[in-house]
Coordinates of C-alpha atoms and ligand atoms in Angstrom, one line a residue:
X1 CA 61.0 -66.8 145.2
X2 CA 62.6 -65.4 142.1
X3 CA 60.9 -62.2 140.8
X4 CA 61.2 -61.2 137.3
X5 CA 63.3 -58.0 136.7
X6 CA 60.3 -56.1 135.3
X7 CA 58.4 -56.8 138.5
X8 CA 61.3 -56.1 140.7
X9 CA 62.3 -52.8 139.0
X10 CA 59.1 -50.8 138.7
X11 CA 59.9 -47.1 139.0
X12 CA 59.1 -45.7 142.5
X13 CA 59.5 -42.1 141.6
X14 CA 58.9 -40.1 138.4
X15 CA 62.6 -39.7 137.6
X16 CA 63.0 -43.4 137.1
X17 CA 60.4 -43.6 134.4
X18 CA 62.2 -44.1 131.0
X19 CA 61.4 -42.2 127.9
X20 CA 58.1 -40.6 128.8
X21 CA 59.4 -37.2 129.7
X22 CA 56.5 -35.4 128.1
X23 CA 54.1 -37.1 130.4
X24 CA 56.2 -37.0 133.6
X25 CA 56.6 -33.2 133.2
X26 CA 52.9 -32.6 133.0
X27 CA 52.1 -34.9 136.0
X28 CA 54.8 -33.6 138.2
X29 CA 53.6 -30.1 137.6
X30 CA 50.0 -30.9 138.2
X31 CA 50.8 -32.7 141.4
X32 CA 53.0 -29.8 142.6
X33 CA 50.3 -27.2 141.9
X34 CA 47.4 -29.4 143.0
X35 CA 46.0 -29.0 139.5
X36 CA 45.4 -32.6 138.7
X37 CA 42.5 -33.6 136.5
X38 CA 39.6 -35.9 137.8
X39 CA 40.0 -38.3 134.9
X40 CA 43.0 -39.4 132.9
X41 CA 43.4 -41.8 130.0
X42 CA 46.8 -43.4 129.6
X43 CA 47.2 -45.0 126.2
X44 CA 50.0 -46.5 124.2
X45 CA 52.0 -49.6 123.4
X46 CA 52.3 -52.4 125.9
X47 CA 55.1 -52.3 128.4
X48 CA 55.8 -48.6 128.1
X49 CA 54.8 -47.6 131.7
X50 CA 51.1 -46.9 131.8
X51 CA 50.3 -49.0 134.9
X52 CA 53.6 -47.8 136.4
X53 CA 52.8 -44.2 135.9
X54 CA 49.2 -44.6 137.1
X55 CA 50.5 -45.9 140.4
X56 CA 53.0 -43.0 140.5
X57 CA 50.2 -40.6 140.1
X58 CA 48.2 -42.3 142.7
X59 CA 51.1 -42.1 145.1
X60 CA 51.7 -38.5 144.2
X61 CA 48.2 -37.6 145.1
X62 CA 48.5 -39.3 148.5
X63 CA 52.2 -38.8 149.3
X64 CA 52.9 -37.2 152.7
X65 CA 56.2 -35.7 151.7
X66 CA 56.7 -31.9 151.6
X67 CA 59.3 -32.3 148.8
X68 CA 58.8 -33.7 145.4
X69 CA 55.8 -36.1 145.3
X70 CA 55.7 -39.1 145.2
X71 CA 58.7 -39.5 147.4
X72 CA 58.5 -43.3 147.3
X73 CA 59.4 -43.5 151.0
X74 CA 56.6 -42.2 153.2
X75 CA 54.0 -44.6 154.7
X76 CA 51.5 -43.9 152.0
X77 CA 53.9 -44.4 149.1
X78 CA 55.0 -47.7 150.6
X79 CA 51.5 -48.9 151.2
X80 CA 50.5 -48.1 147.7
X81 CA 53.6 -49.9 146.4
X82 CA 52.6 -53.0 148.4
X83 CA 49.0 -52.8 147.3
X84 CA 47.7 -52.4 150.8
X85 CA 46.5 -48.8 150.6
X86 CA 42.7 -48.8 150.8
X87 CA 42.2 -45.7 148.8
X88 CA 44.0 -46.8 145.6
X89 CA 41.8 -49.3 143.9
X90 CA 43.1 -51.1 140.8
X91 CA 40.5 -52.8 138.6
X92 CA 41.4 -55.1 135.8
X93 CA 38.7 -54.4 133.3
X94 CA 39.5 -57.5 131.4
X95 CA 38.1 -59.7 134.2
X96 CA 35.6 -57.2 135.6
X97 CA 34.0 -55.9 132.5
X98 CA 30.3 -56.2 133.2
X99 CA 27.8 -53.5 134.1
X100 CA 27.5 -55.0 137.7
X101 CA 31.2 -54.4 138.3
X102 CA 30.8 -50.8 137.3
X103 CA 27.8 -50.4 139.5
X104 CA 29.7 -51.7 142.4
X105 CA 32.4 -49.2 141.6
X106 CA 29.9 -46.4 141.5
X107 CA 28.7 -47.4 144.9
X108 CA 32.1 -47.3 146.4
X109 CA 32.9 -43.9 144.8
X110 CA 30.3 -42.4 147.2
X111 CA 32.5 -43.0 150.2
X112 CA 35.3 -40.6 150.9
X113 CA 38.9 -41.8 151.3
X114 CA 39.6 -43.9 154.4
X115 CA 43.1 -42.7 155.1
X116 CA 44.4 -40.9 152.1
X117 CA 43.8 -37.5 150.5
X118 CA 42.4 -38.9 147.3
X119 CA 40.7 -42.0 146.3
X120 CA 42.2 -43.2 143.0
X121 CA 40.6 -45.7 140.7
X122 CA 43.0 -47.3 138.2
X123 CA 41.0 -49.1 135.5
X124 CA 43.5 -51.1 133.5
X125 CA 42.7 -52.5 130.0
X126 CA 39.6 -50.3 130.0
X127 CA 38.8 -51.1 126.4
X128 CA 37.6 -54.5 127.6
X129 CA 34.5 -53.0 129.3
X130 CA 31.2 -53.9 127.8
X131 CA 29.1 -51.3 126.2
X132 CA 26.7 -51.2 129.1
X133 CA 29.6 -51.0 131.5
X134 CA 30.9 -48.0 129.6
X135 CA 27.6 -46.3 129.9
X136 CA 27.4 -46.9 133.6
X137 CA 30.9 -45.5 134.0
X138 CA 30.2 -42.4 132.0
X139 CA 27.9 -41.0 134.7
X140 CA 30.6 -41.3 137.3
X141 CA 33.2 -39.9 135.0
X142 CA 31.0 -36.9 134.4
X143 CA 30.7 -35.7 137.9
X144 CA 32.9 -37.6 140.3
X145 CA 33.2 -36.4 143.9
X146 CA 36.1 -34.0 144.6
X147 CA 38.1 -36.7 146.3
X148 CA 38.1 -39.1 143.4
X149 CA 40.6 -39.4 140.5
X150 CA 40.1 -41.9 137.7
X151 CA 43.0 -43.3 135.7
X152 CA 42.0 -45.4 132.7
X153 CA 44.7 -47.3 130.9
X154 CA 44.6 -49.0 127.5
X155 CA 46.6 -50.3 124.6
X156 CA 43.7 -49.9 122.3
X157 CA 42.4 -46.4 122.5
X158 CA 40.5 -46.8 119.3
X159 CA 38.1 -49.1 121.0
X160 CA 36.9 -46.5 123.5
X161 CA 33.7 -44.6 122.9
X162 CA 34.1 -40.9 122.1
X163 CA 32.1 -40.0 125.1
X164 CA 34.7 -41.5 127.4
X165 CA 37.6 -39.9 125.5
X166 CA 36.0 -36.5 125.8
X167 CA 35.9 -36.7 129.6
X168 CA 39.5 -37.6 130.2
X169 CA 42.8 -36.0 130.0
X170 CA 44.6 -38.2 127.5
X171 CA 48.3 -38.9 127.7
X172 CA 50.0 -41.0 125.1
X173 CA 52.8 -43.3 126.1
X174 CA 55.5 -43.6 123.4
X175 CA 57.8 -46.5 122.6
X176 CA 61.0 -45.9 124.4
X177 CA 64.0 -45.0 122.2
X178 CA 66.7 -47.6 122.1
X179 CA 69.4 -45.3 123.5
X180 CA 67.2 -44.6 126.6
X181 CA 66.4 -48.3 127.0
X182 CA 70.1 -49.1 126.9
X183 CA 70.9 -46.6 129.5
X184 CA 68.1 -47.7 131.7
X185 CA 69.1 -51.4 131.5
X186 CA 72.7 -50.5 132.1
X187 CA 71.7 -48.7 135.3
X188 CA 69.7 -51.8 136.5
X189 CA 72.6 -54.1 135.6
X190 CA 75.0 -52.1 137.7
X191 CA 72.6 -52.0 140.6
X192 CA 72.3 -55.8 140.6
X193 CA 76.0 -56.2 140.0
X194 CA 75.9 -57.9 136.6
X195 CA 78.3 -57.1 133.9
X196 CA 76.4 -56.9 130.6
X197 CA 78.3 -55.6 127.7
X198 CA 77.2 -52.5 125.8
X199 CA 76.8 -54.7 122.7
X200 CA 74.6 -57.1 124.4
X201 CA 72.4 -54.3 125.7
X202 CA 72.2 -52.8 122.2
X203 CA 70.9 -56.1 120.8
X204 CA 68.4 -56.4 123.5
X205 CA 67.2 -52.9 123.0
X206 CA 66.9 -53.5 119.2
X207 CA 64.7 -56.5 119.9
X208 CA 62.4 -54.8 122.4
X209 CA 60.5 -52.7 120.0
X210 CA 60.4 -49.8 122.4
X211 CA 58.8 -51.8 125.3
X212 CA 60.7 -51.5 128.5
X213 CA 59.0 -54.6 129.8
X214 CA 60.1 -56.7 126.8
X215 CA 63.7 -55.3 127.2
X216 CA 63.8 -56.3 130.9
X217 CA 62.3 -59.6 130.1
X218 CA 64.9 -60.4 127.5
X219 CA 67.7 -59.1 129.8
X220 CA 66.4 -61.3 132.6
X221 CA 66.5 -64.4 130.6
X222 CA 69.9 -63.7 129.3
X223 CA 71.2 -63.2 132.8
X224 CA 69.7 -66.3 134.3
X225 CA 72.0 -69.2 134.3
X226 CA 75.1 -66.9 134.0
X227 CA 76.8 -65.8 137.1
X228 CA 78.8 -62.7 136.1
X229 CA 79.2 -61.6 132.5
X230 CA 76.7 -61.4 129.7
X231 CA 78.0 -60.7 126.2
X232 CA 76.5 -60.1 122.8
X233 CA 77.0 -63.8 122.0
X234 CA 74.8 -64.8 125.0
X235 CA 72.1 -62.5 123.9
X236 CA 72.2 -63.7 120.4
X237 CA 72.1 -67.3 121.5
X238 CA 69.1 -66.6 123.7
X239 CA 67.3 -64.7 120.9
X240 CA 67.9 -67.7 118.7
X241 CA 70.9 -66.4 116.8
X242 CA 70.2 -69.6 114.9
X243 CA 67.8 -67.1 113.5
X244 CA 70.6 -65.7 111.4
X245 CA 71.7 -69.2 110.5
X246 CA 68.2 -70.0 109.4
X247 CA 67.8 -66.8 107.3
X248 CA 71.2 -67.5 105.6
X249 CA 70.1 -71.0 104.7
X250 CA 66.6 -69.9 103.6
X251 CA 68.0 -67.1 101.5
X252 CA 70.4 -69.4 99.9
X253 CA 67.7 -72.0 99.0
X254 CA 65.7 -69.2 97.4
X255 CA 68.7 -68.0 95.5
X256 CA 69.2 -71.5 94.1
X257 CA 65.5 -71.7 93.4
X258 CA 65.0 -74.8 95.5
X259 CA 61.3 -74.1 96.2
X260 CA 60.4 -77.3 97.7
X261 CA 63.4 -77.5 100.0
X262 CA 62.8 -74.0 101.1
X263 CA 59.3 -74.6 102.1
X264 CA 60.1 -77.8 103.9
X265 CA 62.9 -75.9 105.7
X266 CA 60.5 -73.1 106.6
X267 CA 58.1 -75.7 108.0
X268 CA 60.8 -77.0 110.3
X269 CA 61.5 -73.5 111.6
X270 CA 57.8 -72.6 112.2
X271 CA 57.0 -75.9 113.9
X272 CA 59.1 -74.6 116.7
X273 CA 56.3 -72.2 117.4
X274 CA 57.9 -69.1 115.9
X275 CA 55.6 -66.2 115.1
X276 CA 55.1 -66.0 111.3
X277 CA 54.9 -62.2 111.2
X278 CA 57.9 -61.8 113.3
X279 CA 59.7 -64.2 111.1
X280 CA 58.9 -62.2 108.0
X281 CA 60.1 -59.0 109.7
X282 CA 63.3 -60.7 110.7
X283 CA 63.9 -62.1 107.3
X284 CA 63.4 -58.6 105.8
X285 CA 65.9 -57.4 108.3
X286 CA 68.3 -60.1 107.1
X287 CA 68.0 -58.8 103.5
X288 CA 68.6 -55.3 104.8
X289 CA 71.7 -56.5 106.5
X290 CA 72.8 -58.1 103.2
X291 CA 72.2 -54.7 101.5
X292 CA 74.2 -52.9 104.2
X293 CA 77.2 -55.1 104.0
X294 CA 77.2 -54.6 100.2
X295 CA 77.3 -50.9 100.6
X296 CA 79.3 -50.2 103.6
X297 CA 82.9 -50.7 104.6
X298 CA 81.9 -50.7 108.3
X299 CA 78.5 -52.1 108.5
X300 CA 78.9 -52.6 112.3
X301 CA 77.6 -49.1 112.7
X302 CA 74.2 -49.9 111.3
X303 CA 73.9 -53.6 112.1
X304 CA 73.4 -54.8 115.6
X305 CA 75.4 -58.0 115.3
X306 CA 78.6 -59.6 116.3
X307 CA 81.5 -59.4 114.0
X308 CA 81.3 -63.1 113.3
X309 CA 77.7 -62.8 112.2
X310 CA 78.5 -59.9 110.0
X311 CA 81.2 -62.0 108.4
X312 CA 78.7 -64.7 107.6
X313 CA 76.3 -62.1 106.2
X314 CA 79.1 -60.7 104.1
X315 CA 79.9 -64.1 102.6
X316 CA 76.3 -64.5 101.6
X317 CA 76.0 -61.0 100.2
X318 CA 79.0 -61.6 98.0
X319 CA 77.2 -64.4 96.1
X320 CA 73.9 -62.6 95.8
X321 CA 73.0 -60.2 93.0
X322 CA 71.9 -56.8 94.2
X323 CA 68.7 -57.4 92.3
X324 CA 68.0 -60.6 94.4
X325 CA 68.4 -58.6 97.5
X326 CA 66.2 -55.9 96.1
X327 CA 63.6 -58.3 95.1
X328 CA 63.7 -60.1 98.5
X329 CA 63.1 -56.9 100.4
X330 CA 60.3 -55.8 98.1
X331 CA 58.5 -59.2 98.0
X332 CA 58.7 -59.8 101.7
X333 CA 57.8 -56.3 102.7
X334 CA 54.7 -56.4 100.6
X335 CA 53.8 -59.8 102.1
X336 CA 54.5 -58.7 105.6
X337 CA 52.2 -55.7 105.0
X338 CA 49.4 -58.0 103.8
X339 CA 50.0 -60.5 106.5
X340 CA 49.1 -57.8 109.1
X341 CA 45.5 -58.2 108.2
X342 CA 45.5 -61.8 107.2
X343 CA 44.4 -64.7 109.3
X344 CA 46.7 -66.9 107.3
X345 CA 50.1 -65.2 107.3
X346 CA 51.9 -68.4 106.8
X347 CA 50.4 -69.1 103.4
X348 CA 51.5 -65.6 102.4
X349 CA 55.0 -66.4 103.5
X350 CA 55.1 -69.6 101.5
X351 CA 53.7 -67.7 98.5
X352 CA 56.5 -65.2 98.9
X353 CA 59.0 -68.0 98.9
X354 CA 57.5 -69.5 95.7
X355 CA 57.6 -66.2 94.1
X356 CA 61.1 -65.4 95.1
X357 CA 62.2 -68.8 93.7
X358 CA 60.4 -68.2 90.5
X359 CA 60.9 -64.5 89.9
X360 CA 64.6 -64.6 89.5
X361 CA 64.4 -67.1 86.7
X362 CA 61.7 -65.4 84.8
X363 CA 63.3 -62.0 84.9
X364 CA 66.6 -63.4 83.9
X365 CA 65.1 -65.3 81.0
X366 CA 63.5 -62.3 79.7
X367 CA 66.6 -60.3 79.5
X368 CA 68.7 -63.1 78.2
X369 CA 66.5 -64.5 75.5
X370 CA 65.0 -61.3 74.2
X371 CA 68.1 -59.2 74.3
X372 CA 70.9 -61.6 73.9
X373 CA 73.6 -60.1 72.0
X374 CA 76.6 -61.9 70.6
X375 CA 78.9 -59.1 71.8
X376 CA 80.7 -60.2 75.0
X377 CA 79.5 -58.7 78.2
X378 CA 82.0 -56.6 80.1
X379 CA 82.5 -57.8 83.7
X380 CA 79.8 -56.2 85.8
X381 CA 81.2 -57.1 89.2
X382 CA 84.4 -56.9 91.0
X383 CA 86.5 -59.9 90.2
X384 CA 86.7 -61.2 93.8
X385 CA 83.7 -63.4 94.5
X386 CA 83.8 -64.9 97.9
X387 CA 82.6 -68.4 98.3
X388 CA 79.5 -69.1 100.4
X389 CA 80.3 -70.5 103.8
X390 CA 78.7 -73.9 103.4
X391 CA 77.8 -74.8 99.9
X392 CA 80.4 -76.1 97.5
X393 CA 77.7 -76.4 95.0
X394 CA 78.2 -74.7 91.7
X395 CA 77.6 -71.0 91.9
X396 CA 74.9 -70.6 89.5
X397 CA 76.6 -71.8 86.4
X398 CA 76.6 -69.3 83.7
X399 CA 74.1 -70.4 81.1
X400 CA 75.6 -71.4 77.9
X401 CA 75.2 -68.6 75.4
X402 CA 71.9 -68.8 73.7
X403 CA 72.1 -69.2 70.0
X404 CA 72.1 -65.7 68.6
X405 CA 68.7 -64.6 67.6
X406 CA 68.0 -63.2 64.2
X407 CA 69.3 -59.7 64.4
X408 CA 66.7 -57.2 65.2
X409 CA 67.1 -54.3 62.8
X410 CA 64.6 -51.6 63.3
X411 CA 63.0 -50.1 60.2
X412 CA 64.4 -46.6 60.5
X413 CA 67.9 -47.9 61.3
X414 CA 69.9 -47.1 58.3
X415 CA 68.4 -43.7 57.7
X416 CA 69.7 -41.8 60.7
X417 CA 72.9 -40.0 60.9
X418 CA 75.2 -40.2 63.9
X419 CA 75.0 -36.6 64.9
X420 CA 72.1 -34.4 65.8
X421 CA 70.5 -36.6 68.5
X422 CA 68.8 -35.1 71.4
X423 CA 70.5 -37.0 74.2
X424 CA 68.0 -36.2 76.8
X425 CA 65.1 -37.1 74.6
X426 CA 66.6 -40.5 73.7
X427 CA 67.3 -41.2 77.3
X428 CA 63.7 -40.6 78.2
X429 CA 62.4 -42.7 75.4
X430 CA 64.7 -45.5 76.3
X431 CA 63.3 -45.6 79.8
X432 CA 59.7 -45.2 78.8
X433 CA 60.2 -48.5 77.0
X434 CA 62.5 -49.9 79.6
X435 CA 60.1 -49.3 82.4
X436 CA 57.7 -51.9 81.3
X437 CA 60.6 -54.4 80.7
X438 CA 62.4 -54.4 84.0
X439 CA 61.5 -53.3 87.5
X440 CA 64.7 -51.6 88.8
X441 CA 65.5 -49.7 85.6
X442 CA 64.2 -46.4 86.8
X443 CA 67.1 -46.2 89.1
X444 CA 69.4 -46.0 86.1
X445 CA 67.2 -43.4 84.5
X446 CA 67.5 -41.1 87.5
X447 CA 71.1 -41.9 88.3
X448 CA 72.5 -41.4 84.8
X449 CA 72.2 -39.6 81.5
X450 CA 73.5 -39.8 78.0
X451 CA 76.2 -37.3 77.4
X452 CA 77.0 -38.0 73.8
X453 CA 76.0 -40.2 70.9
X454 CA 78.7 -41.0 68.3
X455 CA 78.7 -43.2 65.3
X456 CA 79.4 -46.5 67.1
X457 CA 79.0 -45.7 70.7
X458 CA 77.0 -43.7 73.2
X459 CA 78.2 -42.5 76.5
X460 CA 76.2 -42.7 79.7
X461 CA 77.5 -40.8 82.7
X462 CA 76.2 -42.3 86.0
X463 CA 76.2 -40.7 89.4
X464 CA 77.8 -43.5 91.3
X465 CA 79.1 -47.0 91.2
X466 CA 75.8 -48.5 92.4
X467 CA 74.0 -47.1 89.4
X468 CA 76.9 -48.1 87.2
X469 CA 76.6 -51.7 88.4
X470 CA 72.9 -51.7 87.6
X471 CA 73.4 -50.1 84.2
X472 CA 76.1 -52.6 83.4
X473 CA 73.7 -55.4 84.2
X474 CA 71.1 -53.9 81.9
X475 CA 73.6 -53.2 79.2
X476 CA 72.0 -55.3 76.6
X477 CA 68.6 -53.9 77.3
X478 CA 69.8 -50.3 77.2
X479 CA 71.8 -50.8 74.0
X480 CA 68.9 -52.5 72.4
X481 CA 66.6 -49.7 73.3
X482 CA 69.0 -47.0 72.2
X483 CA 69.4 -48.8 69.0
X484 CA 65.6 -48.8 68.6
X485 CA 65.5 -45.0 69.1
X486 CA 68.6 -44.0 67.2
X487 CA 68.3 -46.4 64.4
X488 CA 71.6 -48.2 64.6
X489 CA 73.5 -50.4 67.1
X490 CA 75.9 -48.5 69.3
X491 CA 77.9 -49.9 72.2
X492 CA 77.3 -48.3 75.6
X493 CA 80.2 -46.5 77.1
X494 CA 79.7 -46.2 80.9
X495 CA 81.5 -43.5 82.8
X496 CA 81.3 -42.3 86.4
X497 CA 80.2 -38.7 86.4
X498 CA 83.0 -36.6 87.9
X499 CA 85.4 -39.6 87.6
X500 CA 84.4 -41.4 90.7
X501 CA 82.9 -40.2 93.9
X502 CA 84.1 -39.7 97.5
X503 CA 83.0 -42.4 99.9
X504 CA 79.4 -41.9 100.8
X505 CA 78.1 -41.4 104.3
X506 CA 75.8 -43.9 105.8
X507 CA 72.9 -41.5 105.6
X508 CA 73.4 -41.0 101.8
X509 CA 73.6 -44.7 101.3
X510 CA 70.5 -45.3 103.4
X511 CA 68.6 -42.6 101.5
X512 CA 69.6 -44.1 98.2
X513 CA 68.7 -47.5 99.3
X514 CA 65.3 -46.2 100.5
X515 CA 64.8 -44.7 97.1
X516 CA 65.7 -47.9 95.3
X517 CA 63.8 -50.2 97.5
X518 CA 60.8 -48.0 98.1
X519 CA 61.0 -48.8 101.9
X520 CA 62.5 -46.8 104.7
X521 CA 66.1 -47.9 105.4
X522 CA 67.2 -46.3 108.7
X523 CA 70.7 -45.7 109.8
X524 CA 71.4 -45.4 113.5
Ligands
LIG1 N1 58.7 -46.2 130.9 C1 59.2 -47.1 131.7 N2 60.3 -46.8 132.5 C2 60.8 -47.7 133.3 N3 60.3 -49.0 133.4 C3 59.3 -49.3 132.7 C4 58.7 -48.4 131.8 N4 57.7 -49.0 131.2 C5 57.7 -50.3 131.6 N5 58.6 -50.5 132.5 C6 58.9 -51.7 133.2 O1 58.0 -52.7 132.7 C7 57.2 -53.2 133.7 C8 55.7 -53.1 133.2 O2 55.4 -51.8 132.9 P1 53.9 -51.3 133.0 O3 53.0 -52.3 133.7 O4 53.9 -49.9 133.5 O5 53.6 -51.3 131.5 P2 52.1 -51.0 130.8 O6 52.4 -49.9 129.8 O7 51.1 -50.8 131.8 O8 52.0 -52.3 129.9 P3 50.6 -53.0 129.5 O9 50.1 -52.3 128.3 O10 51.0 -54.4 129.1 O11 49.7 -53.0 130.7 C9 57.4 -52.3 134.9 O12 57.4 -53.0 136.1 C10 58.8 -51.7 134.6 O13 59.8 -52.6 135.2
LIG2 MG1 49.5 -52.0 132.3
LIG3 ZN1 55.6 -40.4 149.6

């Protein structure tokens, strides 16, 4: 019968355990010096090695080897592996959670080990015990016989009573870092003689969220049905690389403000049984990818994706405004956050779509109607605008110019002279007003400053081209506000501080993006 990889490859010795060095070190040392505790609590995320390590400890306590224990080879180690060793007792608290079960356990604790050195009780999912059962267990935990060791394991340590916590040595299992996961999976692949590309492993690791079991499980399913080679494409296909296709389509619908179509489309995706919360996270990640390709010449370094997929993302990024990307990330992040505690995450997602479809229009209207200026707008973006892959539909046709509004001439306008302005003061005033008008404007405030104010112009030096782009887009608003505070209309003259900047490193870009977006953007 076929056995899943994660069952087949359970570490037999401590050195095979991935990513839990801090725990392995302690346990190895305790076993070597016979200094083990009588009760342990293993906690942490699912699939990170709690049960595995509990068995290793049980073996270590009974191993017959003179060398490093457990050896994985002696009669006791083998018997424990096969589950036939009488003195290692595994109890699944999920199905034996009553007080009677614990009473039975207490009875059996009285008898010394049959064949081994130590009797080891592994109580998995211990948080499932009833209150009564906990109480019954406490007595035994307090004063177990010399020959007994308890190992409690749980993913939900917060559900345990303090009285239990205080009687155990607690060890926290961490999510396994991607690099460690990749290495571990590569070792397994070479053992079973399957050629899985590094890229493929990278994508699998990125989708395992630190769980070795999840990683192996994805790997397993990518391997099955293929006889020799597994590439990034296969993994993407398995993970539903359509995923990207879906996100591209959905993002496009939102961009075009096709609310109804977007919601119907979402319905189609979710009816496949996809997890809504996961979907939100993946969509945010799609927006992040859009952001990265806008910023970076070689986004491959931060996006785990095939070159083809990156190209598709690049095409979409080219037709999106930075602000759309910005808003997408912010909106979805806050919804994903709320969805964690909601019983109706789907409604939140639909609401996010509605808001994304609406938001763009409203904000645009605000800046166009209120601050429209007959003066022509300088081109804000590089001239090359790639076409979207699929849609030949009109790229958001520029609105016909609004009829010029009656000119707004502030009261104090004529009175003030061109010289003698405090540039910093004006800049601050502009943004105190501006803040309430448009969300992303604080970016310009921090990334630029007025260097001079002349009779007809004022000069703003910006730190980089990203801020410049933003400032260019808010030109009318800024000019309007400067006019308000200086008393006369002046055109904005935008210059890059220091005349252009060297290419930024990925870290700087990420830090900047984090700043702008208010979320953590990580670069690997
Ligand atoms: N740290 C690890 N190193 C190597 N393999 C691991 C590790 N963690 C998990 N695995 C793999 O995943 C399988 C399941 O691991 P294990 O049962 O120890 O996880 P767990 O932490 O007890 O998970 P759960 O919380 O779901 O009970 C193992 O058989 C092994 O193949
Ligand atoms: Mg377990
Ligand atoms: Zn052994």
